[in-house]
């Protein structure tokens, strides 16, 4: 006969097995055959965001195709925009973001915004870290597990590398402001979908406007494409300044490689070093 203790041990080792395999978020009561779905794609289904990433995928991706539909947790209803289509949610996000006058107001708005399903699988809103008065703002893609747990961007291994890269040109989080294009962690570290990016984009755009930096650094392809509009892959886009329109002036956005990519491809650090030297020169007024 199986004792309760045996059952409990079995359950714990079953959960451990899943955690080790990278399954760290419960999404639905029924399993989905994502590989089967991928073999028979529906024409209506959105292309996976990974297709846009070219050489770079900042974090290991657990889910290859479009994300599962995420239902609101029991007893919770989505706000006015989440019941709407992604386009309507993005319009709603834009209208509401425009009304905010301070970064605190924007953060409070995001905390109460139910239009992006990622909110319901994330532990925390990951709004920003660093100094909002800084002249330079770094923008990454989306929080990972460490950031989700702590509630601040770039806290894990990528963040430690970013801190070292910043230090090399005399910056730290007292002299730089840090955020992501998507402020909630996509479950299982998958890419945010194009819909999730377009719903969240008005918020990061408003965050940039309110922080009003002189220079923006786009870390990796998704941030570069979302903020500059380029379709170029990051290996082509990096090292270039793109014009970026703020409320009352134009500033520059520099594209560079994402630290997570550099952790996997350390040989590319020499390219990032060139970009960071360029950033230093831009801050010094010599580039
Ligand atoms: N990668 C990102 O793009 N952002 C983070 O905050 C952490 C890792």
PDB file of C-alpha atoms and ligand atoms in Angstrom:
ATOM      1  CA  UNK A   1       0.000   0.000   0.000  1.00  0.00           C
ATOM      2  CA  UNK A   2       1.275   3.503  -0.811  1.00  0.00           C
ATOM      3  CA  UNK A   3       1.547   5.808   2.179  1.00  0.00           C
ATOM      4  CA  UNK A   4       0.727   9.534   2.077  1.00  0.00           C
ATOM      5  CA  UNK A   5       4.439  10.265   2.531  1.00  0.00           C
ATOM      6  CA  UNK A   6       5.269   8.176  -0.582  1.00  0.00           C
ATOM      7  CA  UNK A   7       2.597   9.990  -2.592  1.00  0.00           C
ATOM      8  CA  UNK A   8       3.911  13.341  -1.413  1.00  0.00           C
ATOM      9  CA  UNK A   9       7.508  12.356  -2.309  1.00  0.00           C
ATOM     10  CA  UNK A  10       6.370  11.190  -5.755  1.00  0.00           C
ATOM     11  CA  UNK A  11       4.520  14.433  -6.343  1.00  0.00           C
ATOM     12  CA  UNK A  12       7.523  16.509  -5.258  1.00  0.00           C
ATOM     13  CA  UNK A  13       9.880  14.596  -7.522  1.00  0.00           C
ATOM     14  CA  UNK A  14       7.366  14.915 -10.387  1.00  0.00           C
ATOM     15  CA  UNK A  15       7.292  18.699  -9.865  1.00  0.00           C
ATOM     16  CA  UNK A  16      11.119  18.823  -9.563  1.00  0.00           C
ATOM     17  CA  UNK A  17      11.367  16.975 -12.860  1.00  0.00           C
ATOM     18  CA  UNK A  18       9.217  19.617 -14.558  1.00  0.00           C
ATOM     19  CA  UNK A  19      11.079  22.531 -12.990  1.00  0.00           C
ATOM     20  CA  UNK A  20      14.389  21.041 -14.179  1.00  0.00           C
ATOM     21  CA  UNK A  21      12.921  20.633 -17.646  1.00  0.00           C
ATOM     22  CA  UNK A  22      12.142  24.344 -17.640  1.00  0.00           C
ATOM     23  CA  UNK A  23       8.416  24.108 -16.968  1.00  0.00           C
ATOM     24  CA  UNK A  24       7.843  26.799 -14.410  1.00  0.00           C
ATOM     25  CA  UNK A  25       4.379  28.135 -15.111  1.00  0.00           C
ATOM     26  CA  UNK A  26       1.036  26.345 -15.081  1.00  0.00           C
ATOM     27  CA  UNK A  27      -1.019  27.680 -17.952  1.00  0.00           C
ATOM     28  CA  UNK A  28      -3.947  25.426 -18.554  1.00  0.00           C
ATOM     29  CA  UNK A  29      -5.656  22.350 -17.180  1.00  0.00           C
ATOM     30  CA  UNK A  30      -5.429  20.471 -20.477  1.00  0.00           C
ATOM     31  CA  UNK A  31      -2.140  19.638 -22.237  1.00  0.00           C
ATOM     32  CA  UNK A  32      -1.630  21.052 -25.755  1.00  0.00           C
ATOM     33  CA  UNK A  33       0.240  19.258 -28.515  1.00  0.00           C
ATOM     34  CA  UNK A  34       2.246  22.280 -29.747  1.00  0.00           C
ATOM     35  CA  UNK A  35       4.356  20.143 -32.076  1.00  0.00           C
ATOM     36  CA  UNK A  36       1.194  18.750 -33.701  1.00  0.00           C
ATOM     37  CA  UNK A  37      -0.139  22.287 -34.066  1.00  0.00           C
ATOM     38  CA  UNK A  38       3.122  23.415 -35.617  1.00  0.00           C
ATOM     39  CA  UNK A  39       2.868  20.661 -38.255  1.00  0.00           C
ATOM     40  CA  UNK A  40      -0.643  21.751 -39.245  1.00  0.00           C
ATOM     41  CA  UNK A  41      -0.546  25.514 -38.922  1.00  0.00           C
ATOM     42  CA  UNK A  42      -3.757  27.407 -39.195  1.00  0.00           C
ATOM     43  CA  UNK A  43      -3.512  30.239 -41.731  1.00  0.00           C
ATOM     44  CA  UNK A  44      -5.000  32.580 -39.156  1.00  0.00           C
ATOM     45  CA  UNK A  45      -2.262  31.912 -36.636  1.00  0.00           C
ATOM     46  CA  UNK A  46       0.290  34.617 -36.069  1.00  0.00           C
ATOM     47  CA  UNK A  47       3.890  33.859 -37.045  1.00  0.00           C
ATOM     48  CA  UNK A  48       6.059  33.011 -34.042  1.00  0.00           C
ATOM     49  CA  UNK A  49       8.101  35.946 -32.857  1.00  0.00           C
ATOM     50  CA  UNK A  50      11.258  33.808 -33.078  1.00  0.00           C
ATOM     51  CA  UNK A  51      11.118  34.222 -36.843  1.00  0.00           C
ATOM     52  CA  UNK A  52      12.075  37.873 -36.428  1.00  0.00           C
ATOM     53  CA  UNK A  53      15.008  37.249 -34.207  1.00  0.00           C
ATOM     54  CA  UNK A  54      17.601  36.222 -36.769  1.00  0.00           C
ATOM     55  CA  UNK A  55      20.889  35.500 -35.120  1.00  0.00           C
ATOM     56  CA  UNK A  56      19.805  36.514 -31.706  1.00  0.00           C
ATOM     57  CA  UNK A  57      17.477  34.986 -29.186  1.00  0.00           C
ATOM     58  CA  UNK A  58      18.154  36.637 -25.836  1.00  0.00           C
ATOM     59  CA  UNK A  59      16.937  33.774 -23.676  1.00  0.00           C
ATOM     60  CA  UNK A  60      16.541  30.027 -24.261  1.00  0.00           C
ATOM     61  CA  UNK A  61      13.059  29.591 -25.626  1.00  0.00           C
ATOM     62  CA  UNK A  62      10.860  26.851 -24.280  1.00  0.00           C
ATOM     63  CA  UNK A  63       7.767  27.297 -26.451  1.00  0.00           C
ATOM     64  CA  UNK A  64       8.343  27.319 -30.208  1.00  0.00           C
ATOM     65  CA  UNK A  65       4.953  28.396 -31.495  1.00  0.00           C
ATOM     66  CA  UNK A  66       2.317  30.979 -30.677  1.00  0.00           C
ATOM     67  CA  UNK A  67       1.503  31.020 -26.980  1.00  0.00           C
ATOM     68  CA  UNK A  68      -1.455  29.231 -25.500  1.00  0.00           C
ATOM     69  CA  UNK A  69      -4.485  31.317 -24.834  1.00  0.00           C
ATOM     70  CA  UNK A  70      -4.289  32.456 -21.244  1.00  0.00           C
ATOM     71  CA  UNK A  71      -7.464  32.607 -19.304  1.00  0.00           C
ATOM     72  CA  UNK A  72      -8.000  34.992 -16.447  1.00  0.00           C
ATOM     73  CA  UNK A  73      -7.535  33.234 -13.138  1.00  0.00           C
ATOM     74  CA  UNK A  74     -10.768  32.119 -11.550  1.00  0.00           C
ATOM     75  CA  UNK A  75     -12.766  34.846  -9.949  1.00  0.00           C
ATOM     76  CA  UNK A  76     -10.825  37.481 -11.869  1.00  0.00           C
ATOM     77  CA  UNK A  77     -12.037  39.296 -14.915  1.00  0.00           C
ATOM     78  CA  UNK A  78      -9.913  40.999 -17.470  1.00  0.00           C
ATOM     79  CA  UNK A  79     -10.194  44.748 -17.608  1.00  0.00           C
ATOM     80  CA  UNK A  80     -11.925  46.584 -20.404  1.00  0.00           C
ATOM     81  CA  UNK A  81      -9.193  46.062 -22.963  1.00  0.00           C
ATOM     82  CA  UNK A  82      -8.269  42.400 -22.503  1.00  0.00           C
ATOM     83  CA  UNK A  83     -11.658  41.206 -23.562  1.00  0.00           C
ATOM     84  CA  UNK A  84     -11.009  43.191 -26.730  1.00  0.00           C
ATOM     85  CA  UNK A  85      -8.876  42.174 -29.716  1.00  0.00           C
ATOM     86  CA  UNK A  86      -5.113  42.842 -29.523  1.00  0.00           C
ATOM     87  CA  UNK A  87      -5.470  45.902 -31.797  1.00  0.00           C
ATOM     88  CA  UNK A  88      -8.142  47.348 -29.536  1.00  0.00           C
ATOM     89  CA  UNK A  89      -6.027  46.560 -26.469  1.00  0.00           C
ATOM     90  CA  UNK A  90      -3.085  48.389 -28.087  1.00  0.00           C
ATOM     91  CA  UNK A  91      -5.307  51.404 -28.896  1.00  0.00           C
ATOM     92  CA  UNK A  92      -6.611  51.397 -25.358  1.00  0.00           C
ATOM     93  CA  UNK A  93      -3.051  51.153 -24.002  1.00  0.00           C
ATOM     94  CA  UNK A  94      -1.981  54.090 -26.175  1.00  0.00           C
ATOM     95  CA  UNK A  95      -4.897  56.285 -25.094  1.00  0.00           C
ATOM     96  CA  UNK A  96      -4.342  55.531 -21.431  1.00  0.00           C
ATOM     97  CA  UNK A  97      -0.545  55.854 -21.563  1.00  0.00           C
ATOM     98  CA  UNK A  98      -0.870  59.287 -23.182  1.00  0.00           C
ATOM     99  CA  UNK A  99      -2.868  60.505 -20.181  1.00  0.00           C
ATOM    100  CA  UNK A 100      -0.068  59.821 -17.706  1.00  0.00           C
ATOM    101  CA  UNK A 101       2.078  62.768 -16.661  1.00  0.00           C
ATOM    102  CA  UNK A 102       4.736  61.092 -14.501  1.00  0.00           C
ATOM    103  CA  UNK A 103       6.591  57.788 -14.389  1.00  0.00           C
ATOM    104  CA  UNK A 104       4.816  56.961 -11.117  1.00  0.00           C
ATOM    105  CA  UNK A 105       1.455  57.472 -12.811  1.00  0.00           C
ATOM    106  CA  UNK A 106       2.566  55.277 -15.701  1.00  0.00           C
ATOM    107  CA  UNK A 107       3.716  52.526 -13.348  1.00  0.00           C
ATOM    108  CA  UNK A 108       0.409  52.694 -11.476  1.00  0.00           C
ATOM    109  CA  UNK A 109      -1.459  52.544 -14.784  1.00  0.00           C
ATOM    110  CA  UNK A 110       0.497  49.447 -15.810  1.00  0.00           C
ATOM    111  CA  UNK A 111      -0.085  47.811 -12.453  1.00  0.00           C
ATOM    112  CA  UNK A 112      -3.827  48.151 -13.028  1.00  0.00           C
ATOM    113  CA  UNK A 113      -3.806  47.362 -16.756  1.00  0.00           C
ATOM    114  CA  UNK A 114      -5.382  44.007 -17.578  1.00  0.00           C
ATOM    115  CA  UNK A 115      -5.134  44.235 -21.361  1.00  0.00           C
ATOM    116  CA  UNK A 116      -2.016  42.094 -21.736  1.00  0.00           C
ATOM    117  CA  UNK A 117      -2.445  38.410 -20.860  1.00  0.00           C
ATOM    118  CA  UNK A 118       1.205  38.175 -19.751  1.00  0.00           C
ATOM    119  CA  UNK A 119       0.199  39.979 -16.599  1.00  0.00           C
ATOM    120  CA  UNK A 120      -1.742  36.937 -15.430  1.00  0.00           C
ATOM    121  CA  UNK A 121       1.166  34.510 -15.633  1.00  0.00           C
ATOM    122  CA  UNK A 122       3.812  36.882 -14.276  1.00  0.00           C
ATOM    123  CA  UNK A 123       4.587  37.188 -10.601  1.00  0.00           C
ATOM    124  CA  UNK A 124       5.415  40.883 -10.745  1.00  0.00           C
ATOM    125  CA  UNK A 125       5.289  43.935 -12.936  1.00  0.00           C
ATOM    126  CA  UNK A 126       8.877  44.723 -13.968  1.00  0.00           C
ATOM    127  CA  UNK A 127       8.742  48.450 -14.617  1.00  0.00           C
ATOM    128  CA  UNK A 128      12.252  49.899 -14.356  1.00  0.00           C
ATOM    129  CA  UNK A 129      15.479  50.172 -12.465  1.00  0.00           C
ATOM    130  CA  UNK A 130      18.145  52.829 -12.222  1.00  0.00           C
ATOM    131  CA  UNK A 131      17.906  56.575 -12.376  1.00  0.00           C
ATOM    132  CA  UNK A 132      14.994  58.019 -14.377  1.00  0.00           C
ATOM    133  CA  UNK A 133      16.861  61.348 -14.508  1.00  0.00           C
ATOM    134  CA  UNK A 134      19.817  59.740 -16.287  1.00  0.00           C
ATOM    135  CA  UNK A 135      20.902  60.877 -19.742  1.00  0.00           C
ATOM    136  CA  UNK A 136      20.897  57.317 -21.063  1.00  0.00           C
ATOM    137  CA  UNK A 137      18.135  54.720 -21.045  1.00  0.00           C
ATOM    138  CA  UNK A 138      18.707  51.019 -21.817  1.00  0.00           C
ATOM    139  CA  UNK A 139      15.747  49.055 -23.169  1.00  0.00           C
ATOM    140  CA  UNK A 140      15.717  45.251 -23.242  1.00  0.00           C
ATOM    141  CA  UNK A 141      13.140  42.746 -24.396  1.00  0.00           C
ATOM    142  CA  UNK A 142      11.230  41.198 -21.494  1.00  0.00           C
ATOM    143  CA  UNK A 143      11.893  40.064 -17.931  1.00  0.00           C
ATOM    144  CA  UNK A 144      13.187  36.590 -17.201  1.00  0.00           C
ATOM    145  CA  UNK A 145      12.664  34.477 -14.089  1.00  0.00           C
ATOM    146  CA  UNK A 146      14.985  36.511 -11.815  1.00  0.00           C
ATOM    147  CA  UNK A 147      13.471  39.799 -12.889  1.00  0.00           C
ATOM    148  CA  UNK A 148       9.948  38.414 -12.476  1.00  0.00           C
ATOM    149  CA  UNK A 149      10.760  37.281  -8.944  1.00  0.00           C
ATOM    150  CA  UNK A 150      12.471  40.536  -7.933  1.00  0.00           C
ATOM    151  CA  UNK A 151      10.305  42.968  -9.915  1.00  0.00           C
ATOM    152  CA  UNK A 152      13.225  44.823 -11.547  1.00  0.00           C
ATOM    153  CA  UNK A 153      14.801  44.523 -14.994  1.00  0.00           C
ATOM    154  CA  UNK A 154      18.170  42.929 -15.695  1.00  0.00           C
ATOM    155  CA  UNK A 155      18.750  41.232 -12.350  1.00  0.00           C
ATOM    156  CA  UNK A 156      20.015  37.835 -13.534  1.00  0.00           C
ATOM    157  CA  UNK A 157      23.139  36.819 -15.462  1.00  0.00           C
ATOM    158  CA  UNK A 158      22.326  39.140 -18.389  1.00  0.00           C
ATOM    159  CA  UNK A 159      21.897  41.968 -15.933  1.00  0.00           C
ATOM    160  CA  UNK A 160      25.253  41.259 -14.309  1.00  0.00           C
ATOM    161  CA  UNK A 161      26.911  41.348 -17.715  1.00  0.00           C
ATOM    162  CA  UNK A 162      25.053  44.558 -18.582  1.00  0.00           C
ATOM    163  CA  UNK A 163      26.307  46.098 -15.336  1.00  0.00           C
ATOM    164  CA  UNK A 164      29.903  45.124 -16.233  1.00  0.00           C
ATOM    165  CA  UNK A 165      29.515  46.583 -19.727  1.00  0.00           C
ATOM    166  CA  UNK A 166      28.103  49.796 -18.302  1.00  0.00           C
ATOM    167  CA  UNK A 167      30.905  49.990 -15.730  1.00  0.00           C
ATOM    168  CA  UNK A 168      33.477  49.690 -18.521  1.00  0.00           C
ATOM    169  CA  UNK A 169      32.299  53.060 -19.873  1.00  0.00           C
ATOM    170  CA  UNK A 170      31.779  54.702 -16.506  1.00  0.00           C
ATOM    171  CA  UNK A 171      28.038  54.049 -16.111  1.00  0.00           C
ATOM    172  CA  UNK A 172      26.041  52.280 -13.455  1.00  0.00           C
ATOM    173  CA  UNK A 173      22.433  52.224 -12.367  1.00  0.00           C
ATOM    174  CA  UNK A 174      22.753  55.620 -10.734  1.00  0.00           C
ATOM    175  CA  UNK A 175      23.679  57.100 -14.105  1.00  0.00           C
ATOM    176  CA  UNK A 176      21.461  54.993 -16.357  1.00  0.00           C
ATOM    177  CA  UNK A 177      17.772  54.077 -16.494  1.00  0.00           C
ATOM    178  CA  UNK A 178      16.795  50.505 -17.463  1.00  0.00           C
ATOM    179  CA  UNK A 179      13.508  49.043 -18.730  1.00  0.00           C
ATOM    180  CA  UNK A 180      12.068  46.522 -21.207  1.00  0.00           C
ATOM    181  CA  UNK A 181       9.653  46.737 -24.129  1.00  0.00           C
ATOM    182  CA  UNK A 182       7.427  44.207 -22.323  1.00  0.00           C
ATOM    183  CA  UNK A 183       7.104  44.623 -18.542  1.00  0.00           C
ATOM    184  CA  UNK A 184       5.807  41.147 -17.697  1.00  0.00           C
ATOM    185  CA  UNK A 185       7.674  37.882 -18.062  1.00  0.00           C
ATOM    186  CA  UNK A 186       6.471  35.679 -20.929  1.00  0.00           C
ATOM    187  CA  UNK A 187       5.854  32.231 -19.417  1.00  0.00           C
ATOM    188  CA  UNK A 188       8.663  29.726 -19.838  1.00  0.00           C
ATOM    189  CA  UNK A 189      10.916  32.513 -21.186  1.00  0.00           C
ATOM    190  CA  UNK A 190       9.348  32.326 -24.626  1.00  0.00           C
ATOM    191  CA  UNK A 191       9.503  35.365 -26.898  1.00  0.00           C
ATOM    192  CA  UNK A 192       6.769  37.908 -26.425  1.00  0.00           C
ATOM    193  CA  UNK A 193       4.408  37.590 -29.391  1.00  0.00           C
ATOM    194  CA  UNK A 194       4.011  40.479 -31.851  1.00  0.00           C
ATOM    195  CA  UNK A 195       0.575  41.108 -30.307  1.00  0.00           C
ATOM    196  CA  UNK A 196       2.015  41.314 -26.791  1.00  0.00           C
ATOM    197  CA  UNK A 197       4.723  43.671 -28.018  1.00  0.00           C
ATOM    198  CA  UNK A 198       2.186  45.892 -29.766  1.00  0.00           C
ATOM    199  CA  UNK A 199      -0.050  46.025 -26.689  1.00  0.00           C
ATOM    200  CA  UNK A 200       2.906  46.972 -24.459  1.00  0.00           C
ATOM    201  CA  UNK A 201       4.647  49.291 -26.921  1.00  0.00           C
ATOM    202  CA  UNK A 202       2.632  52.430 -26.071  1.00  0.00           C
ATOM    203  CA  UNK A 203       3.747  52.011 -22.461  1.00  0.00           C
ATOM    204  CA  UNK A 204       7.483  51.808 -23.158  1.00  0.00           C
ATOM    205  CA  UNK A 205       7.124  54.696 -25.619  1.00  0.00           C
ATOM    206  CA  UNK A 206       5.461  56.793 -22.934  1.00  0.00           C
ATOM    207  CA  UNK A 207       8.069  55.652 -20.390  1.00  0.00           C
ATOM    208  CA  UNK A 208      10.812  56.877 -22.721  1.00  0.00           C
ATOM    209  CA  UNK A 209       8.980  60.166 -23.269  1.00  0.00           C
ATOM    210  CA  UNK A 210       8.537  60.741 -19.548  1.00  0.00           C
ATOM    211  CA  UNK A 211      12.147  59.784 -18.707  1.00  0.00           C
ATOM    212  CA  UNK A 212      13.264  62.045 -21.569  1.00  0.00           C
ATOM    213  CA  UNK A 213      16.792  60.606 -22.011  1.00  0.00           C
ATOM    214  CA  UNK A 214      19.344  62.098 -24.407  1.00  0.00           C
ATOM    215  CA  UNK A 215      20.280  58.625 -25.639  1.00  0.00           C
ATOM    216  CA  UNK A 216      18.421  55.329 -25.826  1.00  0.00           C
ATOM    217  CA  UNK A 217      20.247  52.004 -26.091  1.00  0.00           C
ATOM    218  CA  UNK A 218      18.199  49.198 -27.661  1.00  0.00           C
ATOM    219  CA  UNK A 219      19.470  45.883 -26.342  1.00  0.00           C
ATOM    220  CA  UNK A 220      18.891  43.232 -28.978  1.00  0.00           C
ATOM    221  CA  UNK A 221      16.689  42.789 -31.982  1.00  0.00           C
ATOM    222  CA  UNK A 222      13.159  42.977 -30.489  1.00  0.00           C
ATOM    223  CA  UNK A 223      13.887  46.268 -28.693  1.00  0.00           C
ATOM    224  CA  UNK A 224      15.656  47.666 -31.756  1.00  0.00           C
ATOM    225  CA  UNK A 225      12.863  46.706 -34.135  1.00  0.00           C
ATOM    226  CA  UNK A 226      10.101  47.859 -31.805  1.00  0.00           C
ATOM    227  CA  UNK A 227      11.661  51.255 -31.085  1.00  0.00           C
ATOM    228  CA  UNK A 228      13.362  52.183 -34.357  1.00  0.00           C
ATOM    229  CA  UNK A 229      11.043  50.492 -36.837  1.00  0.00           C
ATOM    230  CA  UNK A 230      13.966  48.867 -38.649  1.00  0.00           C
ATOM    231  CA  UNK A 231      13.425  45.393 -40.048  1.00  0.00           C
ATOM    232  CA  UNK A 232      17.167  44.728 -40.122  1.00  0.00           C
ATOM    233  CA  UNK A 233      18.529  41.945 -37.976  1.00  0.00           C
ATOM    234  CA  UNK A 234      20.609  43.008 -35.012  1.00  0.00           C
ATOM    235  CA  UNK A 235      23.960  42.121 -36.550  1.00  0.00           C
ATOM    236  CA  UNK A 236      23.223  44.650 -39.275  1.00  0.00           C
ATOM    237  CA  UNK A 237      21.450  47.209 -37.092  1.00  0.00           C
ATOM    238  CA  UNK A 238      23.966  47.286 -34.241  1.00  0.00           C
ATOM    239  CA  UNK A 239      26.429  50.112 -33.956  1.00  0.00           C
ATOM    240  CA  UNK A 240      24.021  52.531 -35.664  1.00  0.00           C
ATOM    241  CA  UNK A 241      22.165  55.510 -34.297  1.00  0.00           C
ATOM    242  CA  UNK A 242      18.514  55.828 -35.243  1.00  0.00           C
ATOM    243  CA  UNK A 243      16.504  59.034 -34.818  1.00  0.00           C
ATOM    244  CA  UNK A 244      13.963  58.756 -32.023  1.00  0.00           C
ATOM    245  CA  UNK A 245      11.153  61.271 -31.663  1.00  0.00           C
ATOM    246  CA  UNK A 246      10.291  62.415 -28.139  1.00  0.00           C
ATOM    247  CA  UNK A 247       7.444  64.790 -27.269  1.00  0.00           C
ATOM    248  CA  UNK A 248       9.443  67.978 -27.885  1.00  0.00           C
ATOM    249  CA  UNK A 249      12.699  66.911 -29.462  1.00  0.00           C
ATOM    250  CA  UNK A 250      14.518  64.240 -31.392  1.00  0.00           C
ATOM    251  CA  UNK A 251      17.157  62.106 -29.705  1.00  0.00           C
ATOM    252  CA  UNK A 252      19.172  59.089 -30.861  1.00  0.00           C
ATOM    253  CA  UNK A 253      18.695  55.382 -30.252  1.00  0.00           C
ATOM    254  CA  UNK A 254      21.760  53.161 -30.511  1.00  0.00           C
ATOM    255  CA  UNK A 255      21.228  49.490 -31.373  1.00  0.00           C
ATOM    256  CA  UNK A 256      23.495  46.910 -29.809  1.00  0.00           C
ATOM    257  CA  UNK A 257      23.645  43.225 -28.936  1.00  0.00           C
ATOM    258  CA  UNK A 258      21.646  41.822 -26.054  1.00  0.00           C
ATOM    259  CA  UNK A 259      23.776  40.678 -23.087  1.00  0.00           C
ATOM    260  CA  UNK A 260      22.053  37.271 -23.102  1.00  0.00           C
ATOM    261  CA  UNK A 261      23.271  36.769 -26.668  1.00  0.00           C
ATOM    262  CA  UNK A 262      26.770  37.763 -25.573  1.00  0.00           C
ATOM    263  CA  UNK A 263      26.651  35.172 -22.810  1.00  0.00           C
ATOM    264  CA  UNK A 264      26.058  32.538 -25.455  1.00  0.00           C
ATOM    265  CA  UNK A 265      28.369  34.052 -28.085  1.00  0.00           C
ATOM    266  CA  UNK A 266      31.203  35.626 -26.058  1.00  0.00           C
ATOM    267  CA  UNK A 267      33.253  36.153 -29.209  1.00  0.00           C
ATOM    268  CA  UNK A 268      30.737  38.839 -30.205  1.00  0.00           C
ATOM    269  CA  UNK A 269      31.609  40.907 -27.146  1.00  0.00           C
ATOM    270  CA  UNK A 270      34.132  42.776 -29.274  1.00  0.00           C
ATOM    271  CA  UNK A 271      31.213  44.160 -31.340  1.00  0.00           C
ATOM    272  CA  UNK A 272      29.346  45.176 -28.216  1.00  0.00           C
ATOM    273  CA  UNK A 273      32.510  46.829 -26.923  1.00  0.00           C
ATOM    274  CA  UNK A 274      32.667  48.928 -30.098  1.00  0.00           C
ATOM    275  CA  UNK A 275      29.029  49.947 -29.567  1.00  0.00           C
ATOM    276  CA  UNK A 276      29.624  50.837 -25.943  1.00  0.00           C
ATOM    277  CA  UNK A 277      32.639  52.967 -26.883  1.00  0.00           C
ATOM    278  CA  UNK A 278      30.384  54.724 -29.375  1.00  0.00           C
ATOM    279  CA  UNK A 279      27.841  55.254 -26.620  1.00  0.00           C
ATOM    280  CA  UNK A 280      30.542  56.780 -24.408  1.00  0.00           C
ATOM    281  CA  UNK A 281      31.558  59.107 -27.236  1.00  0.00           C
ATOM    282  CA  UNK A 282      27.931  60.110 -27.807  1.00  0.00           C
ATOM    283  CA  UNK A 283      27.548  60.902 -24.105  1.00  0.00           C
ATOM    284  CA  UNK A 284      30.771  62.933 -24.265  1.00  0.00           C
ATOM    285  CA  UNK A 285      29.506  64.808 -27.311  1.00  0.00           C
ATOM    286  CA  UNK A 286      32.150  63.427 -29.648  1.00  0.00           C
ATOM    287  CA  UNK A 287      29.977  61.079 -31.711  1.00  0.00           C
TER     288      UNK A 287
HETATM  289  N1  LIG B   1      16.492  40.143 -20.603  1.00  0.00           N
HETATM  290  C1  LIG B   1      15.800  41.269 -20.907  1.00  0.00           C
HETATM  291  O1  LIG B   1      15.618  41.594 -22.081  1.00  0.00           O
HETATM  292  N2  LIG B   1      15.350  42.000 -19.911  1.00  0.00           N
HETATM  293  C2  LIG B   1      15.545  41.696 -18.637  1.00  0.00           C
HETATM  294  O2  LIG B   1      15.083  42.444 -17.772  1.00  0.00           O
HETATM  295  C3  LIG B   1      16.281  40.539 -18.339  1.00  0.00           C
HETATM  296  C4  LIG B   1      16.743  39.774 -19.341  1.00  0.00           C
END
